[in-house]
Amino acid sequence: MTRLVELLRTDRPLVMGILNVTPDSFSDAGQFLRPEIAVNRALEMVRQGADIIDIGGESTRPGAQSVNSALELERVLPVIQALRKESDVAISLDTSKAAVMSSALPHDIDLINDVKALQAPGALEVAVDSGLPVCLMHMKGEPRTMQQNPHYADLFAELMDFFRERLDACQRAGLTRDRIILDVGFGFGKTPAHNLQLINRLEQFLVLQCPLLVGLSRKSTIGKITEDRLTGSVAGALAAIVHGARIVRVHDVAETVAAVRVWRSIQEERLIGLER
Ligand code: 8Y7
């Protein structure tokens, strides 16, 4: 059983800290290319209360170029190995490539976070055999072009159909539902209106009986609402939790953890304080 499965057995919302190991990500740009700097940032997020560290070596922001698996591995593997030496935190691997997944598996990771929902060649098979939980995200189109006038006849029906299709494909391949986390893919082929509707009506996806992950941290929809993307992202993360998200994927761990703690204290009518 992975650390993450244990965490999901609790009833508290989980905070996933983002560690971009890319030179071109819109945030953290170029800062974390040396493994020791990346690991220090990860350990800082652990101290701030992150439950999971999501490590990615390919930028999926709108318009980003793809990288090959050798380069992606060169970026993420040293960081995964060094972080695992230093910490028992749950490690999530943000990748869509089967080769990257399989090379990382021996290094004691806890989750595969795939923005392509295991649709890349070989990915489903590797994920099945890994025995790990996976996060399946919805994306309309592909990163290079997905923000060019995204359109849905029925947003919720389309996402629901997508999730059901992926859940079926996973089930047929031997990846059972109890290992699956679903994600509406905030900003991935969606207008701001789509993104806001998805958060406001996130509960609808709970019928699928999988934990929901939401990543809206510092994304452009937040930036269109406020120049203060940090505060805006914290507010958005909390709204997602109120609407049923179990995991929020964030850059600003300390601030998000503080907000979540206040929310839990209110919900449980007791002071949660500094214990987790
Ligand atoms: C998400 C994500 C990104 C998200 C999940 C960014 C890798 C873009 N966004 N994974 N990854 N959900 N599961 O702005 O929303 O962080 S990359």
Coordinates of N, CA and C in Angstrom, one line a residue, residues 18-150:
I18 N 3.6 21.6 -5.9 CA 4.1 21.5 -7.2 C 5.6 21.7 -7.3
L19 N 6.3 20.8 -7.9 CA 7.8 20.9 -8.1 C 8.0 20.8 -9.6
N20 N 8.2 21.9 -10.3 CA 8.5 21.9 -11.7 C 10.0 21.8 -11.9
V21 N 10.4 20.7 -12.5 CA 11.8 20.6 -12.9 C 12.0 20.9 -14.3
T22 N 11.5 22.0 -14.8 CA 11.6 22.4 -16.2 C 12.2 23.8 -16.3
P23 N 12.9 24.1 -17.4 CA 13.4 25.5 -17.6 C 12.3 26.5 -18.1
D24 N 11.2 25.9 -18.5 CA 10.2 26.8 -19.2 C 8.9 27.0 -18.6
S25 N 8.7 26.4 -17.4 CA 7.4 26.6 -16.7 C 7.1 28.0 -16.4
F26 N 5.8 28.4 -16.5 CA 5.5 29.8 -16.3 C 5.8 30.3 -14.9
S27 N 5.8 29.4 -13.9 CA 6.3 29.8 -12.6 C 7.4 29.0 -12.2
D28 N 8.2 29.4 -11.3 CA 9.4 28.7 -10.9 C 10.4 28.7 -12.1
A29 N 10.3 29.6 -13.0 CA 11.0 29.5 -14.3 C 12.5 29.4 -14.1
G30 N 13.0 28.3 -14.5 CA 14.4 28.1 -14.6 C 15.2 28.0 -13.3
Q31 N 14.4 28.0 -12.2 CA 15.1 28.0 -10.9 C 15.5 26.7 -10.4
F32 N 14.8 25.6 -10.8 CA 15.0 24.3 -10.2 C 15.6 23.3 -11.1
L33 N 16.7 23.7 -11.8 CA 17.3 22.7 -12.7 C 18.3 21.9 -12.0
R34 N 18.9 22.4 -10.9 CA 19.9 21.5 -10.2 C 19.1 20.7 -9.1
P35 N 19.4 19.4 -9.1 CA 18.6 18.5 -8.2 C 18.6 19.0 -6.8
E36 N 19.7 19.4 -6.3 CA 19.7 19.8 -4.8 C 18.9 21.0 -4.6
I37 N 18.8 21.9 -5.5 CA 17.9 23.1 -5.3 C 16.4 22.7 -5.4
A38 N 16.1 21.8 -6.3 CA 14.8 21.2 -6.4 C 14.4 20.5 -5.1
V39 N 15.3 19.7 -4.6 CA 15.0 18.9 -3.4 C 14.8 19.8 -2.2
N40 N 15.6 20.9 -2.1 CA 15.5 21.8 -1.0 C 14.1 22.5 -1.1
R41 N 13.7 22.8 -2.3 CA 12.3 23.4 -2.4 C 11.3 22.4 -2.0
A42 N 11.4 21.1 -2.4 CA 10.5 20.1 -2.0 C 10.4 19.9 -0.5
L43 N 11.6 19.9 0.1 CA 11.7 19.7 1.6 C 11.0 20.9 2.3
E44 N 11.2 22.1 1.7 CA 10.5 23.3 2.3 C 9.0 23.1 2.2
M45 N 8.5 22.6 1.1 CA 7.1 22.4 1.0 C 6.6 21.3 2.0
V46 N 7.4 20.3 2.2 CA 7.1 19.3 3.2 C 7.0 19.9 4.6
R47 N 7.9 20.8 4.9 CA 7.9 21.5 6.2 C 6.7 22.3 6.4
Q48 N 6.2 22.9 5.2 CA 5.1 23.8 5.2 C 3.8 23.0 5.3
G49 N 3.9 21.7 5.2 CA 2.7 20.9 5.4 C 2.2 20.1 4.1
A50 N 3.0 20.1 3.1 CA 2.5 19.4 1.9 C 2.4 17.9 2.2
D51 N 1.4 17.3 1.7 CA 1.2 15.8 1.9 C 1.8 15.0 0.8
I52 N 1.9 15.7 -0.4 CA 2.4 15.0 -1.6 C 3.2 16.0 -2.3
I53 N 4.3 15.6 -3.0 CA 5.1 16.4 -3.8 C 5.0 15.9 -5.3
D54 N 4.5 16.8 -6.2 CA 4.2 16.4 -7.6 C 5.4 16.9 -8.4
I55 N 6.2 15.9 -8.9 CA 7.4 16.3 -9.6 C 7.2 16.1 -11.1
G56 N 7.5 17.2 -11.9 CA 7.2 17.1 -13.3 C 8.4 17.7 -14.1
G57 N 8.7 17.0 -15.2 CA 9.9 17.5 -16.1 C 9.5 17.9 -17.5
E58 N 8.1 18.0 -17.7 CA 7.7 18.5 -19.0 C 6.6 19.6 -18.7
S59 N 6.8 20.7 -19.3 CA 5.8 21.8 -19.1 C 4.5 21.5 -19.9
T60 N 3.4 21.6 -19.3 CA 2.1 21.4 -20.0 C 1.3 22.6 -20.2
R61 N 2.0 23.8 -19.9 CA 1.2 25.0 -20.0 C 0.8 25.2 -21.5
P62 N -0.2 26.1 -21.7 CA -0.7 26.3 -23.1 C 0.5 26.7 -24.0
G63 N 0.6 26.1 -25.1 CA 1.7 26.5 -26.1 C 3.0 25.9 -25.9
A64 N 3.2 25.1 -24.8 CA 4.5 24.6 -24.5 C 5.0 23.5 -25.5
Q65 N 6.3 23.4 -25.7 CA 6.8 22.4 -26.6 C 6.9 21.1 -25.7
S66 N 6.8 19.9 -26.4 CA 7.0 18.7 -25.7 C 8.5 18.3 -25.7
V67 N 8.9 17.5 -24.7 CA 10.2 17.0 -24.6 C 10.3 15.5 -24.8
N68 N 11.4 14.9 -25.1 CA 11.5 13.5 -25.2 C 11.7 12.8 -23.8
S69 N 11.5 11.5 -23.7 CA 11.5 10.9 -22.4 C 12.9 10.9 -21.8
A70 N 13.9 10.9 -22.6 CA 15.3 10.9 -22.0 C 15.5 12.2 -21.3
L71 N 15.2 13.3 -21.9 CA 15.3 14.6 -21.3 C 14.5 14.7 -20.0
E72 N 13.2 14.3 -20.1 CA 12.3 14.3 -19.0 C 12.9 13.5 -17.8
L73 N 13.4 12.3 -18.1 CA 14.0 11.5 -17.1 C 15.2 12.1 -16.4
E74 N 16.0 12.7 -17.3 CA 17.2 13.4 -16.8 C 16.9 14.5 -15.8
R75 N 15.7 15.1 -16.0 CA 15.3 16.2 -15.1 C 14.7 15.6 -13.8
V76 N 13.8 14.6 -13.9 CA 13.1 14.2 -12.7 C 13.7 13.1 -11.9
L77 N 14.4 12.2 -12.5 CA 14.9 11.1 -11.8 C 15.9 11.5 -10.6
P78 N 16.9 12.3 -10.9 CA 17.8 12.7 -9.8 C 17.0 13.3 -8.6
V79 N 16.0 14.1 -9.0 CA 15.2 14.8 -7.9 C 14.4 13.7 -7.1
I80 N 13.8 12.8 -7.8 CA 13.0 11.8 -7.1 C 13.9 11.0 -6.2
Q81 N 15.0 10.6 -6.7 CA 16.0 9.8 -5.9 C 16.5 10.5 -4.7
A82 N 16.8 11.8 -4.9 CA 17.4 12.6 -3.8 C 16.3 12.9 -2.7
L83 N 15.1 13.2 -3.2 CA 14.0 13.5 -2.3 C 13.6 12.3 -1.5
R84 N 13.6 11.1 -2.1 CA 13.2 9.9 -1.4 C 14.2 9.6 -0.3
K85 N 15.5 9.9 -0.5 CA 16.6 9.7 0.5 C 16.3 10.6 1.7
E86 N 15.8 11.8 1.4 CA 15.7 12.8 2.5 C 14.3 12.7 3.2
S87 N 13.3 12.1 2.6 CA 12.0 12.3 3.1 C 11.1 11.1 2.8
D88 N 10.1 10.9 3.7 CA 9.1 9.8 3.5 C 7.8 10.4 2.9
V89 N 7.9 11.6 2.4 CA 6.7 12.2 1.8 C 6.2 11.4 0.6
A90 N 4.9 11.5 0.3 CA 4.3 10.9 -0.9 C 4.8 11.6 -2.1
I91 N 5.4 10.9 -3.0 CA 5.9 11.5 -4.3 C 5.0 11.1 -5.4
S92 N 4.6 12.1 -6.1 CA 3.7 12.0 -7.3 C 4.6 12.3 -8.6
L93 N 4.5 11.5 -9.6 CA 5.3 11.7 -10.8 C 4.3 12.3 -11.9
D94 N 4.6 13.5 -12.3 CA 3.7 14.2 -13.3 C 4.3 13.9 -14.7
T95 N 3.8 12.8 -15.3 CA 4.2 12.5 -16.6 C 3.1 11.8 -17.4
S96 N 3.2 11.8 -18.7 CA 2.3 11.1 -19.6 C 3.0 9.9 -20.3
K97 N 4.3 9.8 -20.2 CA 5.1 8.9 -21.0 C 5.3 7.6 -20.3
A98 N 5.0 6.5 -21.0 CA 5.2 5.1 -20.4 C 6.7 4.9 -20.0
A99 N 7.6 5.4 -20.8 CA 9.0 5.2 -20.5 C 9.5 5.9 -19.3
V100 N 8.9 7.1 -19.1 CA 9.3 7.9 -17.9 C 8.7 7.2 -16.6
M101 N 7.4 6.8 -16.8 CA 6.8 6.0 -15.6 C 7.6 4.8 -15.3
S102 N 7.9 4.0 -16.3 CA 8.6 2.7 -15.9 C 10.0 2.9 -15.3
S103 N 10.7 3.9 -15.8 CA 12.0 4.2 -15.2 C 11.9 4.7 -13.8
A104 N 10.9 5.4 -13.5 CA 10.7 6.0 -12.1 C 10.2 5.0 -11.1
L105 N 9.5 4.0 -11.6 CA 8.9 3.0 -10.6 C 9.8 2.4 -9.6
P106 N 11.0 2.1 -9.9 CA 11.9 1.5 -8.9 C 12.3 2.4 -7.8
H107 N 11.9 3.7 -7.9 CA 12.4 4.7 -7.0 C 11.4 5.1 -5.9
D108 N 10.4 4.2 -5.7 CA 9.5 4.3 -4.6 C 8.6 5.6 -4.7
I109 N 8.0 5.7 -5.8 CA 7.0 6.8 -6.0 C 5.6 6.3 -5.5
D110 N 4.7 7.2 -5.4 CA 3.4 6.9 -4.8 C 2.2 7.1 -5.7
L111 N 2.4 7.9 -6.7 CA 1.3 8.3 -7.6 C 1.8 8.6 -9.0
I112 N 1.0 8.2 -10.0 CA 1.3 8.7 -11.3 C 0.2 9.8 -11.6
N113 N 0.7 11.0 -11.9 CA -0.2 12.1 -12.2 C -0.2 12.3 -13.7
D114 N -1.2 11.9 -14.5 CA -1.1 12.0 -15.9 C -2.2 12.9 -16.5
V115 N -1.7 14.0 -17.0 CA -2.6 15.0 -17.7 C -3.2 14.4 -18.9
K116 N -2.7 13.3 -19.5 CA -3.3 12.7 -20.6 C -4.1 11.4 -20.3
A117 N -4.3 11.2 -19.0 CA -5.2 10.2 -18.5 C -4.9 8.8 -19.1
L118 N -3.6 8.5 -19.2 CA -3.1 7.2 -19.6 C -3.5 6.8 -21.0
Q119 N -3.6 7.9 -21.9 CA -3.9 7.7 -23.3 C -2.7 7.6 -24.2
A120 N -1.5 7.9 -23.7 CA -0.3 7.8 -24.5 C 0.1 6.4 -24.7
P121 N 0.8 6.0 -25.8 CA 1.1 4.6 -26.1 C 1.8 4.0 -24.9
G122 N 1.3 2.8 -24.5 CA 1.9 2.0 -23.4 C 1.7 2.5 -22.0
A123 N 1.1 3.7 -21.8 CA 1.0 4.3 -20.5 C 0.1 3.5 -19.6
L124 N -1.1 3.1 -20.2 CA -2.0 2.3 -19.4 C -1.4 1.0 -18.8
E125 N -0.7 0.3 -19.7 CA -0.1 -1.0 -19.3 C 0.9 -0.8 -18.2
V126 N 1.7 0.2 -18.3 CA 2.7 0.5 -17.3 C 2.0 0.8 -16.0
A127 N 1.0 1.7 -16.1 CA 0.3 2.1 -14.8 C -0.4 0.9 -14.2
V128 N -1.0 0.0 -15.0 CA -1.6 -1.2 -14.4 C -0.6 -2.0 -13.6
D129 N 0.6 -2.3 -14.3 CA 1.6 -3.1 -13.6 C 2.2 -2.5 -12.4
S130 N 2.2 -1.2 -12.4 CA 2.9 -0.4 -11.3 C 2.2 -0.7 -10.0
G131 N 0.9 -1.0 -10.0 CA 0.2 -1.2 -8.7 C -0.1 0.2 -8.0
L132 N 0.3 1.3 -8.6 CA 0.2 2.6 -8.0 C -1.2 3.2 -8.3
P133 N -1.6 4.1 -7.4 CA -2.7 5.0 -7.8 C -2.4 5.9 -8.9
V134 N -3.4 6.3 -9.7 CA -3.1 7.2 -10.8 C -4.2 8.4 -10.8
C135 N -3.7 9.6 -11.2 CA -4.7 10.7 -11.4 C -4.9 10.8 -12.9
L136 N -6.2 10.7 -13.2 CA -6.6 10.8 -14.6 C -7.2 12.2 -14.8
M137 N -6.6 13.1 -15.6 CA -7.0 14.4 -15.9 C -7.7 14.6 -17.2
H138 N -8.8 15.4 -17.2 CA -9.4 15.7 -18.5 C -8.7 16.9 -19.2
M139 N -8.5 16.7 -20.5 CA -7.9 17.8 -21.3 C -8.7 17.7 -22.6
K140 N -9.1 18.9 -23.1 CA -9.7 18.9 -24.4 C -8.6 19.4 -25.4
G141 N -8.3 18.6 -26.3 CA -7.2 19.0 -27.3 C -5.9 18.6 -26.7
E142 N -4.9 19.4 -27.2 CA -3.5 19.1 -26.7 C -2.9 20.5 -26.3
P143 N -1.9 20.4 -25.4 CA -1.4 21.7 -24.8 C -1.1 22.8 -25.8
R144 N -0.5 22.4 -27.0 CA -0.1 23.4 -27.9 C -1.3 24.3 -28.4
T145 N -2.4 23.7 -28.5 CA -3.6 24.4 -29.1 C -4.8 24.5 -28.3
M146 N -4.8 23.9 -27.1 CA -6.0 23.6 -26.4 C -6.8 24.9 -25.9
Q147 N -6.1 26.0 -25.9 CA -6.7 27.3 -25.4 C -7.3 28.1 -26.6
Q148 N -7.2 27.5 -27.8 CA -7.7 28.2 -29.0 C -9.2 28.0 -29.1
N149 N -10.0 28.8 -28.5 CA -11.5 28.8 -28.6 C -12.1 27.4 -28.2
P150 N -11.8 26.9 -27.0 CA -12.4 25.7 -26.6 C -14.0 25.8 -26.5

